[in-house]
Short mmCIF file of C-alpha atoms in Angstrom, two decimals:
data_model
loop_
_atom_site.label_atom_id
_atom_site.label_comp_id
_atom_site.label_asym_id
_atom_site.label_seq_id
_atom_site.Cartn_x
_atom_site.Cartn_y
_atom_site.Cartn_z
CA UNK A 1 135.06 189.91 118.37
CA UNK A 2 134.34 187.19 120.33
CA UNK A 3 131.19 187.70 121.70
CA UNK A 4 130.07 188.42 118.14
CA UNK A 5 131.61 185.29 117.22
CA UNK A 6 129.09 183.65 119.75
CA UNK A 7 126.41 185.20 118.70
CA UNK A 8 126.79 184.48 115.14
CA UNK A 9 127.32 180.83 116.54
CA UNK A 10 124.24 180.55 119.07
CA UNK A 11 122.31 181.70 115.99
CA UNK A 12 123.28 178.76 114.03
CA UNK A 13 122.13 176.64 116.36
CA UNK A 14 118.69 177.88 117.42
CA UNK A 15 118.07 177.82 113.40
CA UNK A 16 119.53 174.11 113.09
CA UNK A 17 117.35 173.32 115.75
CA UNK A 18 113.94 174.74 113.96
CA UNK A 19 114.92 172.96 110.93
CA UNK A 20 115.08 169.51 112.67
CA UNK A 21 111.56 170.54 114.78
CA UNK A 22 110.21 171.32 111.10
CA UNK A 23 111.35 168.38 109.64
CA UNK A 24 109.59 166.30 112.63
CA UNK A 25 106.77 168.04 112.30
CA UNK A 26 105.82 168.72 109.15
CA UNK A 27 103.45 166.77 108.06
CA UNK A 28 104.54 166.07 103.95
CA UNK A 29 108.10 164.88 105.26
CA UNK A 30 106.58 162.53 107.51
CA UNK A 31 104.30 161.45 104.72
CA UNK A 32 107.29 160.86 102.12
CA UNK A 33 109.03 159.06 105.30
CA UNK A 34 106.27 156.80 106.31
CA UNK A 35 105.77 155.61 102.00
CA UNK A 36 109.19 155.24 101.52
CA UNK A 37 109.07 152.65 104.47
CA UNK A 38 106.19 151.42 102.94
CA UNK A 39 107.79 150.77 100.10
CA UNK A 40 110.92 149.33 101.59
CA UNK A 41 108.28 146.55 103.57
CA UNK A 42 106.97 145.58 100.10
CA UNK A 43 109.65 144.82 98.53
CA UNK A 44 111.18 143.05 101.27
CA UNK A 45 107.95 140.81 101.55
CA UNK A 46 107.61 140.32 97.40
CA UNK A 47 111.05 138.57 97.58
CA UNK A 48 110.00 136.49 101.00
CA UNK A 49 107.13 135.65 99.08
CA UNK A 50 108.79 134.91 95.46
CA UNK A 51 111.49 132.96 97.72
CA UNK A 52 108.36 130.49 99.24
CA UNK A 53 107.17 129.99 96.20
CA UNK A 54 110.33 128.98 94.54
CA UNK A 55 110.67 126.63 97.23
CA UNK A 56 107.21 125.44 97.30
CA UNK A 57 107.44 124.30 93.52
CA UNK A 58 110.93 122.68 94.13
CA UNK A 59 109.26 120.52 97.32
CA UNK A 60 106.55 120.17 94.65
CA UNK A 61 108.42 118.97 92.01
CA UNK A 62 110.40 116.63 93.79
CA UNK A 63 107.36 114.97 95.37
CA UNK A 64 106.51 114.45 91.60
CA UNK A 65 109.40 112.82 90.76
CA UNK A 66 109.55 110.98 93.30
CA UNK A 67 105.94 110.13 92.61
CA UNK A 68 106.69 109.13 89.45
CA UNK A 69 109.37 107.03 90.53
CA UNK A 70 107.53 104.92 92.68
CA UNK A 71 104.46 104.64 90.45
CA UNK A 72 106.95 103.50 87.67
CA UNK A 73 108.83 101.25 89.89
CA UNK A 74 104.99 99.70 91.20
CA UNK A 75 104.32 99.57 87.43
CA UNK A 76 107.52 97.48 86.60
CA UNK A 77 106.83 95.36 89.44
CA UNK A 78 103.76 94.30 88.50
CA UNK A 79 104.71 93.91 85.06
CA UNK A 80 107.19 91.39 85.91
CA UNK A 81 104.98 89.28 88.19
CA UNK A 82 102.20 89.74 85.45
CA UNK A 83 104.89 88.18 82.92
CA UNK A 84 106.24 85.34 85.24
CA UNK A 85 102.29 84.47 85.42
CA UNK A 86 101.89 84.29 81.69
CA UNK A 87 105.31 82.06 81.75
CA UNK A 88 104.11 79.88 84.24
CA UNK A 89 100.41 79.67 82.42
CA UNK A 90 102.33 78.83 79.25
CA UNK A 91 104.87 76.82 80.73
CA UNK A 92 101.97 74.21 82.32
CA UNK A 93 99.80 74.23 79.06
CA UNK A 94 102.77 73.15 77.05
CA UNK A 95 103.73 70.48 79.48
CA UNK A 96 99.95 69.07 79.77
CA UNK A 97 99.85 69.40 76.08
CA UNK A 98 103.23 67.04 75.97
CA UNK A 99 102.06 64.52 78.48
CA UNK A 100 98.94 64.12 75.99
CA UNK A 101 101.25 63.85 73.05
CA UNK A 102 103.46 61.20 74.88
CA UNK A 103 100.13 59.26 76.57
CA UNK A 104 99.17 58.86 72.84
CA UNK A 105 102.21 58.13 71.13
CA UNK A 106 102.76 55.45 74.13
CA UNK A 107 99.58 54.05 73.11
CA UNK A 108 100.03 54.12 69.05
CA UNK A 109 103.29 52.45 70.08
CA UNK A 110 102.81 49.59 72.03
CA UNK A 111 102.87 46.65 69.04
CA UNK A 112 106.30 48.03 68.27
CA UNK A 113 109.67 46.76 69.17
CA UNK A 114 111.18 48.17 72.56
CA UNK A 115 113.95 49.72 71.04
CA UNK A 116 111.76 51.50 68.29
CA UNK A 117 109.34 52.53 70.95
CA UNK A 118 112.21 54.40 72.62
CA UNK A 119 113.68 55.75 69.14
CA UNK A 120 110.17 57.11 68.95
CA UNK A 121 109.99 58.47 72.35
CA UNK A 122 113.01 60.52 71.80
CA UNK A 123 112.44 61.67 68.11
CA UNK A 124 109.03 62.85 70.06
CA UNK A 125 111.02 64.71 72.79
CA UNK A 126 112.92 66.27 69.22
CA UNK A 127 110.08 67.22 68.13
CA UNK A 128 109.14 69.12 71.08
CA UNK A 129 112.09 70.93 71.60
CA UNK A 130 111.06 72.95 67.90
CA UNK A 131 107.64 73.84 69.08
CA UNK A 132 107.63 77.06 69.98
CA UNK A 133 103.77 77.14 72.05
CA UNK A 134 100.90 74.65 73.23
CA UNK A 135 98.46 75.15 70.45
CA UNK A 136 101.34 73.73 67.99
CA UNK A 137 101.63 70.69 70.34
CA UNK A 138 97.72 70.41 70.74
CA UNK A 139 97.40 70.72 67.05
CA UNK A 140 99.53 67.61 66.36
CA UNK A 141 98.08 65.82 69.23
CA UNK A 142 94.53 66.05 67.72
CA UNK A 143 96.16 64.69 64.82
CA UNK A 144 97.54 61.61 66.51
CA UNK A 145 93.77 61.60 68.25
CA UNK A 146 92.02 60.62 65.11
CA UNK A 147 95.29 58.04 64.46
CA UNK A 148 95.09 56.43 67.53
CA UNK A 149 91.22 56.66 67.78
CA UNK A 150 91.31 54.75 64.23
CA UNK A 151 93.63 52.05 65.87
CA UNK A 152 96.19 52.83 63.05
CA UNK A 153 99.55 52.83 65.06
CA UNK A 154 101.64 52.80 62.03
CA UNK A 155 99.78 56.45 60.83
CA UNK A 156 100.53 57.89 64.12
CA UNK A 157 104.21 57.10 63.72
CA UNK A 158 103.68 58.42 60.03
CA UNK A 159 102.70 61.46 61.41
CA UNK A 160 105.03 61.99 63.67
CA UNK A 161 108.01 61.30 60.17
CA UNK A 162 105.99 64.28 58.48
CA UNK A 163 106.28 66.55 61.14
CA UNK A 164 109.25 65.88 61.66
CA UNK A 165 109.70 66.35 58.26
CA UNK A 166 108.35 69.47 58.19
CA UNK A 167 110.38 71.37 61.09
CA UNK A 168 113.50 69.96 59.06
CA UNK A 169 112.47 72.33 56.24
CA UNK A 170 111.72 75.25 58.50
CA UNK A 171 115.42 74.82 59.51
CA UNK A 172 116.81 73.87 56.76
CA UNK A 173 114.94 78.17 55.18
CA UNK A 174 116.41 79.24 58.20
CA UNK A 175 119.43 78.42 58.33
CA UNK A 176 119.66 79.41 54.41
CA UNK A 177 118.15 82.78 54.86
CA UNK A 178 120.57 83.40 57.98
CA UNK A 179 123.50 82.54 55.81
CA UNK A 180 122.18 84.79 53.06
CA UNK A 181 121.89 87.98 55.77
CA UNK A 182 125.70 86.63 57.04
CA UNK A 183 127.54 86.56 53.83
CA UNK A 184 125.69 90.20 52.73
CA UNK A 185 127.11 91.54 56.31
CA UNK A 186 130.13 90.21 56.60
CA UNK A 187 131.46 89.41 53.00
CA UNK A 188 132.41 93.34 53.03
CA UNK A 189 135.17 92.00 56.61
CA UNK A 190 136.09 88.89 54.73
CA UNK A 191 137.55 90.56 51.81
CA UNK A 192 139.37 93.28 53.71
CA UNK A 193 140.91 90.54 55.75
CA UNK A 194 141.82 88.69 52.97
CA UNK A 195 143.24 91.24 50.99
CA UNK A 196 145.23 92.18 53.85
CA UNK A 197 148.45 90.16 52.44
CA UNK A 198 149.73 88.69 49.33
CA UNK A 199 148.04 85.34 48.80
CA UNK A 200 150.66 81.98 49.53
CA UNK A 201 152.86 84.02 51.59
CA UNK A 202 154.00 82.40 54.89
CA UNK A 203 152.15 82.06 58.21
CA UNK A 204 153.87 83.61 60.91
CA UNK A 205 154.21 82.58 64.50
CA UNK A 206 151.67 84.85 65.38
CA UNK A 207 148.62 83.83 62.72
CA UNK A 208 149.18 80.26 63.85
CA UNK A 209 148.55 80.97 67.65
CA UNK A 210 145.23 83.07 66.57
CA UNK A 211 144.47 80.50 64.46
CA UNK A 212 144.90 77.40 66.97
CA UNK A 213 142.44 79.89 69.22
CA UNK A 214 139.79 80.29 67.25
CA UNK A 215 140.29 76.34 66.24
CA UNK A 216 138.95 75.99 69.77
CA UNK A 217 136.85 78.73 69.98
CA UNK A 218 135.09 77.56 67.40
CA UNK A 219 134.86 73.74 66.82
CA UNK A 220 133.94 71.98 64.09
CA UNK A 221 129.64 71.79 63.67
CA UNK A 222 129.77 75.93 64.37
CA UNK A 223 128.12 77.63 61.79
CA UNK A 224 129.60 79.63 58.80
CA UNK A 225 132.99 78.27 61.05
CA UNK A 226 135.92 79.55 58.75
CA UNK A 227 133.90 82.50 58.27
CA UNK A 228 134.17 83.50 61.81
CA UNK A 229 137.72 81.61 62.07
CA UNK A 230 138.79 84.01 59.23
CA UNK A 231 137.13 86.75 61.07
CA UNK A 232 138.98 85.79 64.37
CA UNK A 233 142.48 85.91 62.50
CA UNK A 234 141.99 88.75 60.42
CA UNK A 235 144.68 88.75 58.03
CA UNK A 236 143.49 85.61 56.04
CA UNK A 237 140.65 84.76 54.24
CA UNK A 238 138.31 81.82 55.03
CA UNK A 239 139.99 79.72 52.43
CA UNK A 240 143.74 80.53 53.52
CA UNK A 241 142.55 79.72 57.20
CA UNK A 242 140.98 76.27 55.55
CA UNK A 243 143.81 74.84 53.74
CA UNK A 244 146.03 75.53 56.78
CA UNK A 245 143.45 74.05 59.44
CA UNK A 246 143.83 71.09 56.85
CA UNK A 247 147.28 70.92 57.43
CA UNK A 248 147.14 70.69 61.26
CA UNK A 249 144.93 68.05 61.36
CA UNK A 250 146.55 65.10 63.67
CA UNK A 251 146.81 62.01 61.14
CA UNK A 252 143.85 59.69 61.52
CA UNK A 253 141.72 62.57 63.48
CA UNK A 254 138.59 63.98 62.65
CA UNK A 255 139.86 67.96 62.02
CA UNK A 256 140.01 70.38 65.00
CA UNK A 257 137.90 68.27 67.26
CA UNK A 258 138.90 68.30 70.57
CA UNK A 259 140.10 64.79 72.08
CA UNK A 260 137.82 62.11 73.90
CA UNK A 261 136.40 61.97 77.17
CA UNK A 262 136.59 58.96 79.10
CA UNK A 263 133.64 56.50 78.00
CA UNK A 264 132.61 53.54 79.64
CA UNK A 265 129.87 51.03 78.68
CA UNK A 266 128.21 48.28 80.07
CA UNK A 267 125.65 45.17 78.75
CA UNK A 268 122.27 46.13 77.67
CA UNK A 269 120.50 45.55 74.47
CA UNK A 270 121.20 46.01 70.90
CA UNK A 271 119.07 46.01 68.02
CA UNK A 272 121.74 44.84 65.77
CA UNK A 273 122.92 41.71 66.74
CA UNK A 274 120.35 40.92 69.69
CA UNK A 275 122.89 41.34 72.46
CA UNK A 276 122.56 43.58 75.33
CA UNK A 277 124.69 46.60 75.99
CA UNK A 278 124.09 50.37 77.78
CA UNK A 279 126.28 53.03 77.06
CA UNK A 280 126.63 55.65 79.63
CA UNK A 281 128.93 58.41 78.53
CA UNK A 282 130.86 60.78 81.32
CA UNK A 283 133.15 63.02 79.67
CA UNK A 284 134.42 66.36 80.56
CA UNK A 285 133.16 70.20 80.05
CA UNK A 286 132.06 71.63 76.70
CA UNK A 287 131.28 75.27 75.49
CA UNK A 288 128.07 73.68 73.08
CA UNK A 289 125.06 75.85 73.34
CA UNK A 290 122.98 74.25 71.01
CA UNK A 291 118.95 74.14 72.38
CA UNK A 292 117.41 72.34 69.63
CA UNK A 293 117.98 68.53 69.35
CA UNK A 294 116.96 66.20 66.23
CA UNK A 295 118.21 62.46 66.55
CA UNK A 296 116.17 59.09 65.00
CA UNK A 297 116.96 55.79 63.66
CA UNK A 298 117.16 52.53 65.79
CA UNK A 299 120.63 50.12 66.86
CA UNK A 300 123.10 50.83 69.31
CA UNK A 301 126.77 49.36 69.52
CA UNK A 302 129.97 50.19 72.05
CA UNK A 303 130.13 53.90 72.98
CA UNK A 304 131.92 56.24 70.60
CA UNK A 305 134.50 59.48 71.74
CA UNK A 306 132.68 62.59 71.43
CA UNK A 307 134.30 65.35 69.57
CA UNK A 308 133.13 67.84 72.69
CA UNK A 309 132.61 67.85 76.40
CA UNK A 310 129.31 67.13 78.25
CA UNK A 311 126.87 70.35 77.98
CA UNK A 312 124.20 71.74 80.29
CA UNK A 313 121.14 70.43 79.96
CA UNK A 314 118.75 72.43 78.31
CA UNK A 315 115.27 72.83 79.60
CA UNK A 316 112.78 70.46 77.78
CA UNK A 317 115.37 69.19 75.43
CA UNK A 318 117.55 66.08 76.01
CA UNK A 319 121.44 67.37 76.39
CA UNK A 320 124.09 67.61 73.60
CA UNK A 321 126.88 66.51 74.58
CA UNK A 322 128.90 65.89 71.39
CA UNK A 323 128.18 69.78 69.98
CA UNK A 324 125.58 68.43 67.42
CA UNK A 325 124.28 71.40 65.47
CA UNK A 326 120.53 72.17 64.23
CA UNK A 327 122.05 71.10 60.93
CA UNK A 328 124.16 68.01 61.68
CA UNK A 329 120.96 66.92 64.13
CA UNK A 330 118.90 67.02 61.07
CA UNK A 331 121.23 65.23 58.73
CA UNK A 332 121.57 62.67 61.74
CA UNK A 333 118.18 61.87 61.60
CA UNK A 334 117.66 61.68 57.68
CA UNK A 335 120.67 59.13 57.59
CA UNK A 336 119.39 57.21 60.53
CA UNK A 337 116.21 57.06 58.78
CA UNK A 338 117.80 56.16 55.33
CA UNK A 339 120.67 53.05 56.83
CA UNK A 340 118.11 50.66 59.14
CA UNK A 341 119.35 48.97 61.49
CA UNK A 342 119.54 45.98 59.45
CA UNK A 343 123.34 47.46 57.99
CA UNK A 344 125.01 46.24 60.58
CA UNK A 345 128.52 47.39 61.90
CA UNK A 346 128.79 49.46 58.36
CA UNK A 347 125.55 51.01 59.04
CA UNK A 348 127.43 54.33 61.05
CA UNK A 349 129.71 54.82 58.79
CA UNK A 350 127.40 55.49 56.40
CA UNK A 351 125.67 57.39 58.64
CA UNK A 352 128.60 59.80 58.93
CA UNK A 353 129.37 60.42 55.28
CA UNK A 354 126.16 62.23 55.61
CA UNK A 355 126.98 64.14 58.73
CA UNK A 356 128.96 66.72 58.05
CA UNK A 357 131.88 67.66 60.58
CA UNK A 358 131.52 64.18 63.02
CA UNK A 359 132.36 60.70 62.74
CA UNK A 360 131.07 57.45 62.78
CA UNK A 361 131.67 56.89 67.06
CA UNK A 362 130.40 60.66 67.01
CA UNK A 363 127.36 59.82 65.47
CA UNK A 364 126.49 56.21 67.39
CA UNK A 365 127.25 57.74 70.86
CA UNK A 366 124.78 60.54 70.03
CA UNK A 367 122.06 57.88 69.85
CA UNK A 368 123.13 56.11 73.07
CA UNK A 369 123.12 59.71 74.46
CA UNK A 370 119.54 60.12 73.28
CA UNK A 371 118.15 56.74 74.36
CA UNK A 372 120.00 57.11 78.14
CA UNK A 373 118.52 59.97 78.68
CA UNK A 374 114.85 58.96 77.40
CA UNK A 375 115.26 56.02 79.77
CA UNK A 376 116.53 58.44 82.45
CA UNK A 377 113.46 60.50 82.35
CA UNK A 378 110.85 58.22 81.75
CA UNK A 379 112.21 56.38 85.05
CA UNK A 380 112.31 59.66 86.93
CA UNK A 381 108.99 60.36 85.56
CA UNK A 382 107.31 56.94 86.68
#
C-alpha cells in the first residue's frame, strides 16, 4: 500500500510539473500574459498622463490669474496717476484762470474805496468757490475783458452783482429740489415717529437727553434741522421736537447755538464811522462742513460771538467759522447788499432779521472773518 501510495504520488508530480513547462512554453499563454501587461502599462501611463495634465492646467491657470492680477493692478495704477494728472491739469487752469479774474477785477477796482475794493475781492473769492471748472471762470473773465477794456469799472463790478446773482438762483433750485426729494423720502419716517405717542403727552427723561444730542449734533443753520432732530429722537415729530427746543432756549440767547469763543479785536478801519479797527477772531473747534461761502456788503464794527467753533479751511474758499450755510451765506449777502453801510450801528440788525438762524454779532463777525482772511491771503500772496 505504500509503495502504491508513492507511485500514485510521484505521478502527480511529474504531471504538475508538465503543466507548469506547458504553461511556460506555450506560446498563446505567453501571448495573453505579455497583453495583459500591456494593458496594465497603459493604463498606468493614461492616469500619469491625465494626472500632468491636470496639473499643467492648474500651473496654467494660476499663472493667468495671477496674470490678470498684475495687469489689473498695472491698469489701476496707471489710472490713478492718469487721474492725479488730469487733477493737477485742472487744478492749474482754474488757478491761472482766477489770477486773471482777480488781475482784472484789481484793475476795474482801483477808483473805488479801500474797503469796497476788499468787499469786492472777497465776494470774488465767493464767487469762485461755486465754479465748478476753468472755462466757467474764463467765461466771466472775458466778460470783465470787454468791461475793463471799455474803462467801465462800475460794469465790471455790475457783472460781478449778476453773477453773483445768478449762482444765488442755482442754489436757491437746489436747495428747493433737494428739499422736495427729502420730504418725499423721509415724510414716510416722520409720520411713523410722530405717531409713535399721543400728541401733548409728557417728555420723559430720556427724549430730553436725545433731544439735547441732536441739539448739538445738529446746530442751528443745518438743513431740514428738526427734520433730522425729529429723526434723531424718534418718538416725536418735527413740530413736538420744535416747540420743546423753544422752550430750552437760555433767555436772551439765540436758540441751540453753542456759546462764544473768546474774541479779541484791535484798531483798524471802519467804513461806518471812519475809525480804524481789525477784528481777529480765535475761537475754539467746530463740526461746520460747509465748502461754499457767499458774504458782501461793506462796514465793519467790534467783533461779534460766533454761534460755532473755528472750521478747517476749505481749499479755495475762505473758512466758515460761524457754521454759515449755502442758504444763510446767500441771504447774508442780499441783506448786505440791501442795508449800505450808511445805516449805521442799526444796519446788522437789520441784516439779521433776514438771516435766518444767526444774529446780528453772528452776522458782522462773518464779514470781519471774510475781510481778515482776504487781507491774509493777498499778503501771503504778495
Amino acid at each position: 500500500a505504500k509503495k502504491a501510495k508513492a507511485r500514485i504520488q510521484a505521478e502527480a508530480s511529474r504531471i504538475r510539473s508538465l503543466v507548469d513547462l506547458a504553461y511556460k512554453k506555450d506560446p498563446r499563454i505567453i501571448g495573453r500574459r505579455e497583453e495583459e501587461k500591456r494593458q496594465k502599462e497603459m493604463v498606468k501611463e493614461q492616469r500619469r498622463m491625465e494626472r500632468e495634465k491636470k496639473e499643467a492646467e492648474l500651473r496654467e491657470e494660476q499663472e493667468r490669474k495671477q496674470k490678470e492680477e498684475q495687469e489689473a493692478a498695472e491698469k489701476e495704477r496707471l489710472r490713478k496717476e492718469q487721474e492725479k494728472k488730469d487733477r493737477e491739469v485742472v487744478k492749474k487752469a482754474q488757478k491761472r484762470a482766477r489770477q486773471r479774474v482777480r488781475s482784472l477785477m484789481e484793475a476795474a477796482s482801483q477808483n473805488e474805496l479801500a474797503d469796497e475794493r476788499v468787499e469786492i475781492m472777497v465776494r470774488l473769492d465767493t464767487l469762485f468757490a461755486s465754479m465748478q471748472t476753468s472755462e466757467e471762470i474764463d467765461a466771466f473773465g472775458d466778460k470783465l475783458q470787454q468791461q475793463v477794456d471799455s474803462g467801465n469799472s462800475r460794469a465790471a463790478v455790475a457783472l460781478l452783482e449778476a453773477e453773483q446773482e445768478r449762482v444765488r438762483e442755482e442754489v436757491k433750485a437746489k436747495e428747493a429740489a433737494e428739499a422736495a426729494a427729502h420730504a418725499s423720502t423721509n415724510g414716510h419716517h416722520r409720520e411713523s415717529a410722530a405717531s409713535s405717542g399721543t400728541p401733548g403727552r409728557p417728555w420723559t427723561k430720556e427724549e430730553l437727553s436725545t433731544l439735547s444730542k441732536a441739539l448739538a449734533k445738529f446746530p442751528g443753520g443745518t438743513r431740514d434741522r428738526w427734520e433730522k432732530v425729529a429723526d434723531f429722537v424718534q418718538t416725536r415729530s418735527a413740530k413736538e421736537v420744535l416747540e420743546m427746543a423753544s422752550k430750552m432756549r437760555p433767555a436772551g440767547g439765540h436758540p441751540h447755538t453753542h456759546g462764544p469763543g473768546p474774541v479779541s479785536s484791535s484798531a483798524g478801519k471802519s467804513a461806518v464811522g471812519g475809525a480804524t479797527s481789525t477784528a481777529s477772531t480765535t475761537t475754539s473747534a467746530t463740526t461746520a462742513t460747509t465748502t461754499t461761502v457767499a458774504a458782501a456788503g461793506a462796514g465793519a464794527g467790534s467783533g461779534g460771538a460766533p454761534s460755532a467753533s473755528s472750521v478747517a479751511a476749505v481749499a479755495n474758499a475762505p473758512p466758515n467759522a460761524y457754521g454759515f450755510s449755502k442758504k444763510q451765506q446767500v441771504d447774508l449777502e442780499a441783506a448786505m447788499k440791501k442795508y449800505p453801510a450808511s445805516l449805521g450801528p442799526s444796519r446788522w440788525n437789520q441784516i439779521s432779521s433776514c438771516v435766518s438762524g444767526k444774529t446780528a454779532k453772528e452776522c458782522e463777525s462773518r464779514y470781519l472773518e471774510l475781510v481778515q482772511y482776504f487781507k491774509q491771503k493777498k499778503a501771503g500772496s504778495g
